[in-house]
Coordinates of C-alpha atoms in Angstrom, one line a residue:
M1 CA 39.0 -54.3 24.6
S2 CA 36.9 -57.3 25.4
D3 CA 34.9 -55.3 28.0
D4 CA 33.8 -53.0 25.2
N5 CA 32.4 -55.7 23.0
P6 CA 29.1 -56.4 24.8
H7 CA 28.4 -52.7 25.1
S8 CA 29.2 -52.3 21.4
S9 CA 27.0 -55.2 20.4
N10 CA 24.1 -53.8 22.5
G11 CA 24.5 -50.4 21.1
S12 CA 24.5 -51.7 17.6
S13 CA 21.3 -53.7 18.3
N14 CA 19.5 -50.7 19.6
K15 CA 20.7 -48.6 16.7
N16 CA 19.3 -51.2 14.2
F17 CA 16.0 -51.1 16.0
F18 CA 15.7 -47.4 16.0
N19 CA 16.8 -47.3 12.3
K20 CA 13.9 -49.6 11.5
I21 CA 11.5 -47.2 13.3
L22 CA 13.0 -44.2 11.4
Q23 CA 12.7 -46.1 8.1
A24 CA 9.1 -46.9 8.9
F25 CA 8.2 -43.2 9.1
T26 CA 10.7 -41.6 6.7
G27 CA 12.0 -44.3 4.4
E28 CA 10.6 -45.8 1.2
P29 CA 8.3 -47.6 0.8
K30 CA 6.0 -46.3 3.6
N31 CA 3.4 -48.9 4.5
K32 CA 1.6 -50.3 7.5
D33 CA 3.1 -53.8 7.0
E34 CA 6.6 -52.2 7.6
L35 CA 5.3 -50.6 10.8
F36 CA 3.9 -53.9 12.0
D37 CA 7.3 -55.5 11.4
V38 CA 8.9 -53.0 13.7
L39 CA 6.3 -53.7 16.4
N40 CA 6.9 -57.5 16.1
D41 CA 10.6 -56.9 16.3
A42 CA 10.1 -54.7 19.4
E43 CA 8.0 -57.5 21.0
D44 CA 10.6 -60.1 20.2
R45 CA 13.3 -57.9 21.8
E46 CA 11.0 -57.5 24.8
L47 CA 11.1 -53.7 24.4
I48 CA 7.3 -53.7 24.5
K49 CA 4.9 -56.2 26.1
P50 CA 2.4 -58.3 24.0
E51 CA -0.5 -56.3 25.4
T52 CA 1.1 -53.0 24.4
K53 CA 1.7 -54.3 20.9
L54 CA -2.0 -55.4 20.6
M55 CA -3.2 -51.9 21.7
I56 CA -0.9 -50.2 19.1
E57 CA -2.2 -52.6 16.5
G58 CA -5.7 -51.8 17.6
V59 CA -5.1 -48.1 17.0
L60 CA -3.7 -48.8 13.6
E61 CA -6.7 -51.0 12.7
V62 CA -9.1 -48.3 13.8
S63 CA -7.5 -45.8 11.5
D64 CA -8.7 -47.9 8.5
M65 CA -12.2 -48.7 9.7
R66 CA -15.4 -47.0 8.9
V67 CA -18.5 -46.7 11.1
R68 CA -20.3 -49.4 9.3
D69 CA -17.6 -51.8 10.4
I70 CA -18.2 -51.4 14.1
M71 CA -21.8 -50.1 14.6
I72 CA -24.5 -51.9 16.5
P73 CA -27.0 -52.8 13.7
R74 CA -30.6 -51.5 13.9
S75 CA -32.0 -55.0 14.6
Q76 CA -30.0 -54.9 18.0
M77 CA -30.8 -51.3 19.0
V78 CA -32.8 -50.7 22.2
T79 CA -35.0 -47.8 21.5
L80 CA -37.8 -45.9 23.3
D81 CA -41.0 -44.5 21.7
I82 CA -41.5 -40.8 22.3
N83 CA -45.2 -41.4 22.5
T84 CA -44.9 -43.8 25.4
P85 CA -45.6 -42.4 28.9
L86 CA -42.2 -42.0 30.6
K87 CA -43.2 -44.0 33.6
D88 CA -44.1 -47.0 31.4
A89 CA -40.6 -46.9 29.8
I90 CA -38.8 -47.1 33.1
P91 CA -38.9 -51.0 33.4
L92 CA -37.2 -51.3 29.9
I93 CA -34.6 -48.7 30.9
V94 CA -33.7 -50.5 34.1
E95 CA -33.8 -54.0 32.5
S96 CA -31.5 -53.1 29.6
G97 CA -28.8 -51.7 31.8
H98 CA -27.9 -49.2 29.1
S99 CA -27.1 -45.6 29.9
R100 CA -28.2 -44.0 26.6
F101 CA -31.3 -44.7 24.4
P102 CA -32.3 -43.5 21.0
V103 CA -35.9 -42.1 21.2
V104 CA -37.9 -42.7 18.1
N105 CA -41.3 -41.5 16.8
E106 CA -43.3 -44.6 15.8
D107 CA -40.5 -46.3 13.9
I108 CA -36.7 -46.5 14.1
D109 CA -36.1 -44.3 11.0
H110 CA -37.5 -41.3 12.8
I111 CA -35.1 -40.4 15.6
E112 CA -36.3 -37.6 17.9
G113 CA -33.3 -37.5 20.3
I114 CA -31.2 -39.4 22.8
L115 CA -32.3 -40.1 26.4
L116 CA -29.5 -40.2 29.1
A117 CA -30.8 -42.4 31.9
K118 CA -28.9 -40.1 34.4
D119 CA -31.1 -37.2 33.3
L120 CA -34.0 -38.9 35.0
L121 CA -32.3 -38.8 38.4
A122 CA -33.2 -35.1 38.8
Y123 CA -36.8 -36.1 39.0
A124 CA -36.5 -39.4 40.9
F125 CA -37.0 -37.9 44.4
N126 CA -39.0 -34.8 43.5
E127 CA -42.7 -35.7 43.0
D128 CA -43.5 -32.1 42.2
E129 CA -41.2 -32.1 39.2
Q130 CA -42.0 -35.4 37.5
P131 CA -41.5 -35.1 33.6
C132 CA -44.6 -36.0 31.7
T133 CA -43.0 -36.8 28.3
F134 CA -39.7 -37.7 26.7
N135 CA -39.6 -34.2 25.1
E136 CA -38.8 -32.7 28.4
V137 CA -35.6 -34.8 29.0
I138 CA -34.2 -35.9 25.6
R139 CA -31.1 -34.4 24.0
P140 CA -30.4 -33.8 20.4
A141 CA -29.2 -36.9 18.4
I142 CA -25.9 -36.8 16.5
I143 CA -26.2 -38.3 13.1
V144 CA -23.2 -39.8 11.2
P145 CA -23.0 -41.6 7.8
E146 CA -22.0 -45.2 7.6
S147 CA -19.0 -44.2 5.5
K148 CA -17.5 -42.0 8.2
K149 CA -14.0 -43.0 9.3
V150 CA -13.8 -44.2 12.9
E151 CA -10.7 -42.2 13.8
P152 CA -12.2 -38.7 13.2
L153 CA -15.4 -39.9 14.9
L154 CA -13.4 -40.7 18.1
K155 CA -11.9 -37.2 18.0
E156 CA -15.4 -35.8 17.7
F157 CA -16.7 -37.9 20.6
R158 CA -13.9 -36.5 22.7
S159 CA -14.0 -32.9 21.6
Q160 CA -17.7 -32.4 21.5
R161 CA -18.3 -34.5 24.6
Y162 CA -21.0 -36.9 23.4
H163 CA -20.9 -40.7 23.6
M164 CA -23.4 -42.0 21.1
A165 CA -24.2 -41.3 17.4
I166 CA -27.0 -42.5 15.1
V167 CA -25.7 -44.1 11.9
V168 CA -27.6 -43.6 8.7
D169 CA -27.2 -45.0 5.2
E170 CA -27.0 -43.1 1.9
Y171 CA -30.8 -42.7 1.8
G172 CA -31.1 -41.3 5.3
G173 CA -32.5 -44.5 6.9
V174 CA -31.2 -45.5 10.3
S175 CA -28.7 -48.5 9.9
G176 CA -27.4 -48.6 13.5
V177 CA -25.8 -46.8 16.4
V178 CA -22.2 -46.4 17.5
T179 CA -20.8 -45.4 20.9
I180 CA -17.4 -44.3 22.1
E181 CA -17.2 -47.6 24.0
D182 CA -17.4 -49.5 20.8
I183 CA -14.3 -47.7 19.5
L184 CA -12.4 -48.0 22.7
E185 CA -13.0 -51.8 22.9
L186 CA -11.4 -52.2 19.5
I187 CA -8.2 -50.8 21.1
V188 CA -8.2 -52.1 24.6
G189 CA -10.5 -55.1 24.3
E190 CA -13.9 -55.9 25.9
I191 CA -14.9 -53.4 28.6
E192 CA -16.8 -55.1 31.4
D193 CA -18.8 -53.1 33.9
E194 CA -21.1 -53.6 36.9
T195 CA -24.2 -53.7 34.6
D196 CA -23.0 -56.8 32.7
D197 CA -25.2 -59.8 33.2
E198 CA -22.6 -62.3 34.3
I199 CA -19.8 -61.9 36.7
I200 CA -17.0 -64.1 35.4
E201 CA -14.6 -65.8 37.8
D202 CA -11.0 -65.3 36.9
I203 CA -10.2 -68.9 37.8
K204 CA -12.7 -71.7 37.7
H205 CA -12.1 -75.4 38.6
L206 CA -13.7 -77.6 36.0
A207 CA -12.7 -81.1 36.9
S208 CA -9.8 -83.0 38.4
N209 CA -6.7 -81.1 37.3
V210 CA -8.4 -79.0 34.7
Y211 CA -9.2 -75.3 35.2
Q212 CA -10.7 -72.4 33.2
V213 CA -8.8 -69.1 33.5
Q214 CA -9.6 -65.7 32.1
A215 CA -6.7 -64.4 30.0
L216 CA -6.7 -61.1 31.8
T217 CA -5.9 -62.8 35.1
E218 CA -2.8 -61.2 36.6
I219 CA 0.3 -63.4 36.7
D220 CA 0.9 -62.9 40.4
D221 CA -2.7 -64.0 41.1
F222 CA -2.2 -67.0 38.8
N223 CA 1.0 -68.0 40.6
E224 CA -0.6 -67.6 44.0
Y225 CA -3.6 -69.8 43.0
F226 CA -1.6 -72.5 41.3
N227 CA 1.4 -72.5 43.6
C228 CA 3.8 -71.8 40.7
E229 CA 6.4 -69.2 39.6
F230 CA 5.7 -68.0 36.1
D231 CA 7.9 -65.0 35.2
E232 CA 6.1 -61.7 35.7
N233 CA 8.7 -59.6 33.8
G234 CA 7.6 -60.4 30.3
A235 CA 3.9 -59.8 30.8
D236 CA 1.3 -58.6 33.3
T237 CA -1.4 -61.2 32.6
I238 CA -1.4 -64.9 31.9
G239 CA -2.9 -64.3 28.5
G240 CA 0.1 -62.0 27.6
L241 CA 2.6 -64.7 28.8
V242 CA 0.9 -67.4 26.7
L243 CA 0.7 -65.1 23.7
H244 CA 4.4 -64.4 23.9
Q245 CA 5.2 -68.1 24.1
F246 CA 3.0 -68.8 21.1
G247 CA 4.8 -66.1 19.1
H248 CA 1.6 -65.6 17.0
M249 CA -2.1 -65.0 17.6
P250 CA -3.4 -68.5 18.4
K251 CA -6.7 -69.7 17.2
K252 CA -9.3 -71.5 19.3
S253 CA -8.1 -75.0 20.4
E254 CA -4.4 -74.3 19.9
S255 CA -2.4 -75.4 22.9
L256 CA 1.2 -75.4 24.2
N257 CA 3.1 -76.6 27.3
I258 CA 4.9 -74.3 29.6
N259 CA 6.6 -75.7 32.7
N260 CA 4.5 -78.8 32.5
F261 CA 1.3 -76.7 32.5
E262 CA -0.8 -77.3 29.3
F263 CA -2.5 -74.1 28.1
K264 CA -5.3 -74.5 25.6
V265 CA -7.1 -71.5 24.0
T266 CA -10.8 -71.9 24.4
S267 CA -11.9 -68.4 23.4
A268 CA -10.0 -65.8 21.3
D269 CA -10.7 -63.2 18.6
N270 CA -8.3 -62.0 15.9
R271 CA -6.4 -59.8 18.3
R272 CA -6.3 -61.3 21.8
I273 CA -6.8 -64.4 23.8
Q274 CA -9.9 -64.3 26.0
V275 CA -10.2 -67.6 27.9
L276 CA -7.7 -70.4 28.6
Q277 CA -8.1 -74.0 29.7
I278 CA -5.3 -75.1 32.0
T279 CA -4.3 -78.7 32.7
I280 CA -1.8 -79.0 35.5
P281 CA 0.3 -82.0 36.4
K282 CA -1.7 -84.5 38.5
D283 CA 0.7 -84.5 41.4
H284 CA 0.9 -80.7 41.6
Q285 CA -0.6 -79.0 44.7
V286 CA -2.5 -75.8 44.2
N287 CA -3.3 -73.2 46.8
G288 CA -6.7 -72.5 45.4
K289 CA -6.7 -68.8 46.4
T290 CA -5.6 -65.5 45.0
I291 CA -4.0 -62.5 46.5
D292 CA -6.5 -60.3 48.3

């Protein structure tokens, strides 16, 4: 009989967890807080990783947001004037590093279309077919109101195969621009690409036994660099491991000690840790390299 007890206890535990999930969707009352409780319980039981929970929470947060909450405001928009000779606009296109540009007529409230930088490639090596004006290469602009929900907009981005929309206020004036990347970053975090201005080192030696580490650094790379053996089963990244140890979303300057390593949060938003400051024991020897 004693051999059956552990199995029975485990089965009961799993049953209770799935009952909570079932209650979240079918029981009363139905609310998002109840669903978050289930996610927190799943993380505590190590059924899902902290990064997975953050992504699910990101999806749930997006479902409540409107376009005005995530748009790039008009003051930060990079636009091109349709009356500018195309060759004169090339330096701005290259310098900005963007792939899509609203094309305006004299002022930002008069959007003529969207220029995709890749559409200029067809003319780059053919001097006989150089476009003279923006009118020859721009595409129609998609207009959405500030009050539009983000979730259906993401569906439209995917189904209609466009990546940028112009946001307008109730009077028809342009209030900003929104892209599919803006929405995805709410779910998966900041998306860095090869056009970003700064290439950030995953691990940077600051002074003596103090280091700066990007939270997305993989644990096996962290272990290799610092000559340590942090558990890789609970999380894939050092930020995920630290988040799990905190048990809550830490604020900037919060710190904790794990295996004599001090982890201090130096950059974080309301959903994820971004940068950590690591202080290692003074007598600890580091390898100073990561896995190739």
